[in-house]
Amino acid sequence: MTDSNLTSDMLGPPKFADNPIPTWEEFDADYTNHYFDGTLPLKGQCFIIIHNEQEIGQINYNEIDLDSKSTELDIWLADRKFTGKGLGTEAVTILCNYLRQMYECNTIYIAPSRRNTNAV
């Protein structure tokens, strides 16, 4: 995330000193092993977005609320050159379909930054 040329448009100085880019330790605390190893899928899971055999970003869902059958998504693209092509939209659609089929999620939230006008 910190290597993406999109990050400075969303987080950190100079534009957003009040919303710093997370350190590795902060990222690691938020995204524990189950996001990457699939051991606790109801707690959340992360997937790499691949386009033309190139890793272009990541998408994940967070803990699934079994009572409300809901969860929240996060998505990051690795470079500005991957935006505006529908790749993020396609990844969100695929993950939403997966969550509906596997876990009967009826409500899926995504909360992009208001600064991310292409996603809002």
Tab-separated table of N, CA and C in Angstrom:
chain	number	residue	atom	x	y	z
A	1	MET	N	0.830	-1.191	0.000
A	1	MET	CA	0.000	0.000	0.000
A	1	MET	C	0.871	1.249	0.000
A	2	THR	N	1.931	1.258	0.789
A	2	THR	CA	2.739	2.467	0.875
A	2	THR	C	3.527	2.711	-0.399
A	3	ASP	N	3.668	1.685	-1.241
A	3	ASP	CA	4.387	1.855	-2.496
A	3	ASP	C	3.480	2.305	-3.631
A	4	SER	N	2.180	2.303	-3.432
A	4	SER	CA	1.248	2.688	-4.476
A	4	SER	C	1.312	4.192	-4.704
A	5	ASN	N	1.293	4.598	-5.974
A	5	ASN	CA	1.270	6.029	-6.255
A	5	ASN	C	-0.116	6.626	-6.024
A	6	LEU	N	-1.052	5.830	-5.561
A	6	LEU	CA	-2.383	6.321	-5.196
A	6	LEU	C	-2.471	6.710	-3.728
A	7	THR	N	-1.566	6.180	-2.912
A	7	THR	CA	-1.668	6.347	-1.463
A	7	THR	C	-1.644	7.808	-1.043
A	8	SER	N	-0.779	8.590	-1.638
A	8	SER	CA	-0.670	9.993	-1.216
A	8	SER	C	-1.932	10.792	-1.523
A	9	ASP	N	-2.783	10.282	-2.420
A	9	ASP	CA	-4.056	10.947	-2.695
A	9	ASP	C	-5.098	10.671	-1.609
A	10	MET	N	-4.831	9.689	-0.749
A	10	MET	CA	-5.800	9.272	0.262
A	10	MET	C	-5.303	9.465	1.691
A	11	LEU	N	-4.000	9.268	1.901
A	11	LEU	CA	-3.444	9.216	3.249
A	11	LEU	C	-2.138	9.989	3.337
A	12	GLY	N	-1.855	10.454	4.530
A	12	GLY	CA	-0.533	10.973	4.858
A	12	GLY	C	-0.215	12.362	4.356
A	13	PRO	N	0.917	12.878	4.872
A	13	PRO	CA	1.380	14.190	4.462
A	13	PRO	C	1.807	14.175	2.996
A	14	PRO	N	1.811	15.281	2.324
A	14	PRO	CA	1.511	16.603	2.863
A	14	PRO	C	0.023	16.935	2.874
A	15	LYS	N	-0.779	16.249	2.071
A	15	LYS	CA	-2.197	16.601	1.957
A	15	LYS	C	-3.013	16.230	3.188
A	16	PHE	N	-2.698	15.095	3.820
A	16	PHE	CA	-3.560	14.558	4.868
A	16	PHE	C	-2.753	14.161	6.094
A	17	ALA	N	-2.096	15.125	6.671
A	17	ALA	CA	-1.258	14.861	7.847
A	17	ALA	C	-2.070	14.285	9.004
A	18	ASP	N	-3.377	14.582	9.035
A	18	ASP	CA	-4.245	14.072	10.098
A	18	ASP	C	-4.589	12.593	9.916
A	19	ASN	N	-4.263	12.028	8.778
A	19	ASN	CA	-4.595	10.636	8.467
A	19	ASN	C	-3.353	9.949	7.904
A	20	PRO	N	-2.380	9.631	8.772
A	20	PRO	CA	-1.096	9.124	8.295
A	20	PRO	C	-1.191	7.729	7.672
A	21	ILE	N	-0.241	7.439	6.807
A	21	ILE	CA	-0.116	6.104	6.228
A	21	ILE	C	0.260	5.152	7.357
A	22	PRO	N	-0.425	4.020	7.474
A	22	PRO	CA	-0.106	3.111	8.576
A	22	PRO	C	1.312	2.557	8.470
A	23	THR	N	1.916	2.354	9.612
A	23	THR	CA	3.215	1.688	9.645
A	23	THR	C	2.989	0.199	9.382
A	24	TRP	N	4.070	-0.526	9.128
A	24	TRP	CA	3.950	-1.968	8.949
A	24	TRP	C	3.324	-2.603	10.191
A	25	GLU	N	3.729	-2.145	11.362
A	25	GLU	CA	3.203	-2.697	12.610
A	25	GLU	C	1.694	-2.469	12.733
A	26	GLU	N	1.229	-1.290	12.345
A	26	GLU	CA	-0.204	-1.000	12.395
A	26	GLU	C	-0.966	-1.855	11.377
A	27	PHE	N	-0.408	-1.965	10.187
A	27	PHE	CA	-1.025	-2.805	9.160
A	27	PHE	C	-1.095	-4.251	9.638
A	28	ASP	N	0.018	-4.735	10.177
A	28	ASP	CA	0.115	-6.114	10.643
A	28	ASP	C	-0.877	-6.394	11.771
A	29	ALA	N	-1.109	-5.419	12.636
A	29	ALA	CA	-2.068	-5.591	13.731
A	29	ALA	C	-3.502	-5.677	13.201
A	30	ASP	N	-3.803	-4.931	12.142
A	30	ASP	CA	-5.143	-4.955	11.545
A	30	ASP	C	-5.388	-6.216	10.728
A	31	TYR	N	-4.369	-6.659	10.027
A	31	TYR	CA	-4.505	-7.800	9.122
A	31	TYR	C	-3.697	-8.976	9.654
A	32	THR	N	-4.300	-9.694	10.588
A	32	THR	CA	-3.633	-10.836	11.197
A	32	THR	C	-3.596	-12.009	10.210
A	33	ASN	N	-2.898	-13.057	10.590
A	33	ASN	CA	-2.614	-14.170	9.677
A	33	ASN	C	-3.844	-14.753	9.000
A	34	HIS	N	-4.980	-14.799	9.684
A	34	HIS	CA	-6.157	-15.435	9.082
A	34	HIS	C	-6.596	-14.754	7.794
A	35	TYR	N	-6.254	-13.476	7.623
A	35	TYR	CA	-6.594	-12.807	6.363
A	35	TYR	C	-5.856	-13.431	5.185
A	36	PHE	N	-4.685	-13.984	5.440
A	36	PHE	CA	-3.819	-14.458	4.368
A	36	PHE	C	-3.759	-15.974	4.245
A	37	ASP	N	-4.040	-16.699	5.334
A	37	ASP	CA	-3.895	-18.155	5.263
A	37	ASP	C	-5.225	-18.902	5.180
A	38	GLY	N	-6.348	-18.189	5.254
A	38	GLY	CA	-7.653	-18.809	5.080
A	38	GLY	C	-8.126	-19.674	6.238
A	39	THR	N	-7.464	-19.589	7.389
A	39	THR	CA	-7.813	-20.461	8.512
A	39	THR	C	-9.102	-20.058	9.220
A	40	LEU	N	-9.467	-18.790	9.159
A	40	LEU	CA	-10.685	-18.305	9.823
A	40	LEU	C	-11.504	-17.466	8.840
A	41	PRO	N	-12.091	-18.090	7.825
A	41	PRO	CA	-12.758	-17.307	6.783
A	41	PRO	C	-13.904	-16.434	7.281
A	42	LEU	N	-14.555	-16.800	8.379
A	42	LEU	CA	-15.629	-15.954	8.901
A	42	LEU	C	-15.089	-14.694	9.571
A	43	LYS	N	-13.808	-14.662	9.879
A	43	LYS	CA	-13.169	-13.484	10.485
A	43	LYS	C	-12.657	-12.507	9.430
A	44	GLY	N	-12.579	-12.954	8.167
A	44	GLY	CA	-12.105	-12.106	7.084
A	44	GLY	C	-11.015	-12.785	6.289
A	45	GLN	N	-10.886	-12.356	5.037
A	45	GLN	CA	-9.882	-12.957	4.168
A	45	GLN	C	-9.466	-11.950	3.103
A	46	CYS	N	-8.219	-12.059	2.685
A	46	CYS	CA	-7.619	-11.157	1.706
A	46	CYS	C	-7.314	-11.930	0.428
A	47	PHE	N	-7.495	-11.270	-0.707
A	47	PHE	CA	-7.218	-11.868	-2.008
A	47	PHE	C	-6.387	-10.893	-2.841
A	48	ILE	N	-5.498	-11.432	-3.646
A	48	ILE	CA	-4.723	-10.620	-4.578
A	48	ILE	C	-5.549	-10.451	-5.846
A	49	ILE	N	-5.587	-9.236	-6.374
A	49	ILE	CA	-6.262	-8.961	-7.641
A	49	ILE	C	-5.222	-9.133	-8.743
A	50	ILE	N	-5.523	-10.012	-9.682
A	50	ILE	CA	-4.601	-10.290	-10.784
A	50	ILE	C	-5.287	-9.913	-12.090
A	51	HIS	N	-4.565	-9.197	-12.930
A	51	HIS	CA	-5.050	-8.811	-14.259
A	51	HIS	C	-3.923	-9.053	-15.251
A	52	ASN	N	-4.216	-9.782	-16.306
A	52	ASN	CA	-3.189	-10.117	-17.307
A	52	ASN	C	-1.939	-10.695	-16.651
A	53	GLU	N	-2.155	-11.607	-15.713
A	53	GLU	CA	-1.085	-12.315	-15.004
A	53	GLU	C	-0.200	-11.404	-14.147
A	54	GLN	N	-0.677	-10.200	-13.844
A	54	GLN	CA	0.067	-9.252	-13.015
A	54	GLN	C	-0.731	-8.963	-11.750
A	55	GLU	N	-0.051	-8.962	-10.605
A	55	GLU	CA	-0.694	-8.596	-9.346
A	55	GLU	C	-0.881	-7.087	-9.331
A	56	ILE	N	-2.138	-6.655	-9.283
A	56	ILE	CA	-2.409	-5.217	-9.394
A	56	ILE	C	-3.042	-4.623	-8.142
A	57	GLY	N	-3.351	-5.438	-7.157
A	57	GLY	CA	-3.962	-4.904	-5.945
A	57	GLY	C	-4.410	-6.006	-5.015
A	58	GLN	N	-5.156	-5.601	-4.005
A	58	GLN	CA	-5.716	-6.560	-3.052
A	58	GLN	C	-7.124	-6.132	-2.698
A	59	ILE	N	-7.922	-7.135	-2.366
A	59	ILE	CA	-9.282	-6.902	-1.896
A	59	ILE	C	-9.518	-7.856	-0.732
A	60	ASN	N	-10.227	-7.387	0.256
A	60	ASN	CA	-10.526	-8.266	1.383
A	60	ASN	C	-11.907	-7.963	1.941
A	61	TYR	N	-12.431	-8.955	2.638
A	61	TYR	CA	-13.623	-8.731	3.438
A	61	TYR	C	-13.228	-8.906	4.890
A	62	ASN	N	-13.948	-8.226	5.752
A	62	ASN	CA	-13.701	-8.301	7.187
A	62	ASN	C	-14.662	-9.308	7.818
A	63	GLU	N	-14.671	-9.366	9.128
A	63	GLU	CA	-15.476	-10.372	9.824
A	63	GLU	C	-16.930	-10.341	9.365
A	64	ILE	N	-17.472	-11.522	9.130
A	64	ILE	CA	-18.860	-11.646	8.702
A	64	ILE	C	-19.758	-11.693	9.931
A	65	ASP	N	-20.737	-10.804	9.963
A	65	ASP	CA	-21.743	-10.808	11.023
A	65	ASP	C	-22.803	-11.833	10.618
A	66	LEU	N	-22.825	-12.950	11.302
A	66	LEU	CA	-23.733	-14.036	10.935
A	66	LEU	C	-25.195	-13.701	11.198
A	67	ASP	N	-25.463	-12.833	12.175
A	67	ASP	CA	-26.850	-12.450	12.463
A	67	ASP	C	-27.434	-11.595	11.344
A	68	SER	N	-26.676	-10.592	10.920
A	68	SER	CA	-27.167	-9.697	9.869
A	68	SER	C	-26.722	-10.133	8.479
A	69	LYS	N	-25.879	-11.166	8.421
A	69	LYS	CA	-25.325	-11.656	7.151
A	69	LYS	C	-24.707	-10.502	6.370
A	70	SER	N	-23.786	-9.807	7.051
A	70	SER	CA	-23.154	-8.640	6.442
A	70	SER	C	-21.653	-8.640	6.714
A	71	THR	N	-20.945	-7.870	5.902
A	71	THR	CA	-19.510	-7.671	6.078
A	71	THR	C	-19.115	-6.382	5.373
A	72	GLU	N	-17.862	-6.016	5.537
A	72	GLU	CA	-17.322	-4.815	4.898
A	72	GLU	C	-16.135	-5.212	4.034
A	73	LEU	N	-15.982	-4.544	2.899
A	73	LEU	CA	-14.868	-4.781	1.983
A	73	LEU	C	-13.873	-3.638	2.042
A	74	ASP	N	-12.624	-3.964	1.747
A	74	ASP	CA	-11.567	-2.978	1.509
A	74	ASP	C	-10.875	-3.372	0.216
A	75	ILE	N	-10.446	-2.392	-0.552
A	75	ILE	CA	-9.746	-2.665	-1.800
A	75	ILE	C	-8.673	-1.610	-2.003
A	76	TRP	N	-7.510	-2.045	-2.480
A	76	TRP	CA	-6.416	-1.137	-2.833
A	76	TRP	C	-5.833	-1.583	-4.161
A	77	LEU	N	-5.591	-0.638	-5.036
A	77	LEU	CA	-4.894	-0.928	-6.285
A	77	LEU	C	-3.459	-0.449	-6.168
A	78	ALA	N	-2.563	-1.143	-6.840
A	78	ALA	CA	-1.131	-0.904	-6.685
A	78	ALA	C	-0.636	0.330	-7.422
A	79	ASP	N	-1.390	0.805	-8.392
A	79	ASP	CA	-0.888	1.897	-9.220
A	79	ASP	C	-2.053	2.629	-9.873
A	80	ARG	N	-1.884	3.897	-10.087
A	80	ARG	CA	-2.898	4.728	-10.742
A	80	ARG	C	-3.255	4.186	-12.133
A	81	LYS	N	-2.296	3.537	-12.790
A	81	LYS	CA	-2.546	3.048	-14.153
A	81	LYS	C	-3.613	1.949	-14.199
A	82	PHE	N	-3.970	1.388	-13.049
A	82	PHE	CA	-4.993	0.349	-13.010
A	82	PHE	C	-6.383	0.909	-12.720
A	83	THR	N	-6.488	2.205	-12.494
A	83	THR	CA	-7.785	2.811	-12.185
A	83	THR	C	-8.513	3.202	-13.466
A	84	GLY	N	-9.817	3.372	-13.351
A	84	GLY	CA	-10.622	3.840	-14.472
A	84	GLY	C	-10.832	2.809	-15.566
A	85	LYS	N	-10.521	1.553	-15.292
A	85	LYS	CA	-10.665	0.491	-16.283
A	85	LYS	C	-11.709	-0.547	-15.870
A	86	GLY	N	-12.352	-0.324	-14.730
A	86	GLY	CA	-13.346	-1.271	-14.247
A	86	GLY	C	-12.768	-2.464	-13.502
A	87	LEU	N	-11.456	-2.473	-13.269
A	87	LEU	CA	-10.815	-3.614	-12.608
A	87	LEU	C	-11.217	-3.713	-11.141
A	88	GLY	N	-11.283	-2.583	-10.464
A	88	GLY	CA	-11.736	-2.580	-9.075
A	88	GLY	C	-13.198	-2.986	-8.976
A	89	THR	N	-14.017	-2.468	-9.866
A	89	THR	CA	-15.436	-2.822	-9.890
A	89	THR	C	-15.613	-4.318	-10.116
A	90	GLU	N	-14.836	-4.867	-11.038
A	90	GLU	CA	-14.917	-6.304	-11.313
A	90	GLU	C	-14.515	-7.125	-10.083
A	91	ALA	N	-13.447	-6.709	-9.406
A	91	ALA	CA	-13.000	-7.423	-8.205
A	91	ALA	C	-14.068	-7.367	-7.113
A	92	VAL	N	-14.685	-6.203	-6.926
A	92	VAL	CA	-15.747	-6.063	-5.924
A	92	VAL	C	-16.929	-6.963	-6.282
A	93	THR	N	-17.322	-6.979	-7.543
A	93	THR	CA	-18.446	-7.809	-7.985
A	93	THR	C	-18.168	-9.290	-7.751
A	94	ILE	N	-16.974	-9.736	-8.110
A	94	ILE	CA	-16.607	-11.145	-7.920
A	94	ILE	C	-16.633	-11.509	-6.440
A	95	LEU	N	-16.055	-10.648	-5.596
A	95	LEU	CA	-16.027	-10.951	-4.166
A	95	LEU	C	-17.433	-10.925	-3.562
A	96	CYS	N	-18.261	-9.982	-3.967
A	96	CYS	CA	-19.643	-9.935	-3.462
A	96	CYS	C	-20.405	-11.205	-3.846
A	97	ASN	N	-20.238	-11.657	-5.077
A	97	ASN	CA	-20.897	-12.896	-5.502
A	97	ASN	C	-20.414	-14.083	-4.674
A	98	TYR	N	-19.121	-14.153	-4.424
A	98	TYR	CA	-18.541	-15.214	-3.598
A	98	TYR	C	-19.139	-15.183	-2.189
A	99	LEU	N	-19.210	-13.999	-1.601
A	99	LEU	CA	-19.732	-13.867	-0.236
A	99	LEU	C	-21.211	-14.244	-0.153
A	100	ARG	N	-21.974	-13.917	-1.188
A	100	ARG	CA	-23.386	-14.314	-1.215
A	100	ARG	C	-23.520	-15.836	-1.319
A	101	GLN	N	-22.719	-16.435	-2.189
A	101	GLN	CA	-22.803	-17.885	-2.396
A	101	GLN	C	-22.282	-18.677	-1.201
A	102	MET	N	-21.148	-18.275	-0.655
A	102	MET	CA	-20.501	-19.047	0.407
A	102	MET	C	-21.106	-18.795	1.791
A	103	TYR	N	-21.481	-17.536	2.068
A	103	TYR	CA	-21.877	-17.161	3.429
A	103	TYR	C	-23.244	-16.488	3.499
A	104	GLU	N	-23.952	-16.453	2.381
A	104	GLU	CA	-25.281	-15.849	2.312
A	104	GLU	C	-25.292	-14.396	2.773
A	105	CYS	N	-24.209	-13.688	2.508
A	105	CYS	CA	-24.152	-12.259	2.861
A	105	CYS	C	-25.124	-11.486	1.979
A	106	ASN	N	-26.049	-10.804	2.623
A	106	ASN	CA	-27.037	-9.994	1.915
A	106	ASN	C	-26.658	-8.523	1.891
A	107	THR	N	-25.858	-8.100	2.859
A	107	THR	CA	-25.454	-6.704	2.964
A	107	THR	C	-23.936	-6.645	3.006
A	108	ILE	N	-23.379	-5.923	2.045
A	108	ILE	CA	-21.927	-5.792	1.957
A	108	ILE	C	-21.612	-4.310	1.850
A	109	TYR	N	-20.814	-3.837	2.799
A	109	TYR	CA	-20.467	-2.422	2.865
A	109	TYR	C	-19.086	-2.203	2.266
A	110	ILE	N	-18.931	-1.055	1.652
A	110	ILE	CA	-17.613	-0.578	1.263
A	110	ILE	C	-17.628	0.915	1.545
A	111	ALA	N	-16.602	1.393	2.209
A	111	ALA	CA	-16.582	2.790	2.647
A	111	ALA	C	-15.319	3.477	2.133
A	112	PRO	N	-15.312	3.859	0.857
A	112	PRO	CA	-14.127	4.542	0.340
A	112	PRO	C	-13.995	5.938	0.941
A	113	SER	N	-12.804	6.426	0.922
A	113	SER	CA	-12.552	7.790	1.366
A	113	SER	C	-13.320	8.764	0.479
A	114	ARG	N	-13.838	9.820	1.065
A	114	ARG	CA	-14.483	10.863	0.254
A	114	ARG	C	-13.494	11.486	-0.707
A	115	ARG	N	-12.212	11.342	-0.384
A	115	ARG	CA	-11.164	11.868	-1.264
A	115	ARG	C	-11.035	11.040	-2.534
A	116	ASN	N	-11.517	9.815	-2.493
A	116	ASN	CA	-11.429	8.917	-3.638
A	116	ASN	C	-12.678	9.103	-4.494
A	117	THR	N	-12.705	10.177	-5.240
A	117	THR	CA	-13.909	10.553	-5.981
A	117	THR	C	-14.270	9.546	-7.065
A	118	ASN	N	-13.313	8.793	-7.572
A	118	ASN	CA	-13.639	7.783	-8.577
A	118	ASN	C	-14.396	6.606	-7.977
A	119	ALA	N	-14.210	6.356	-6.696
A	119	ALA	CA	-14.869	5.224	-6.046
A	119	ALA	C	-16.201	5.614	-5.425
A	120	VAL	N	-16.392	6.888	-5.160
A	120	VAL	CA	-17.602	7.337	-4.468
A	120	VAL	C	-18.753	7.455	-5.450
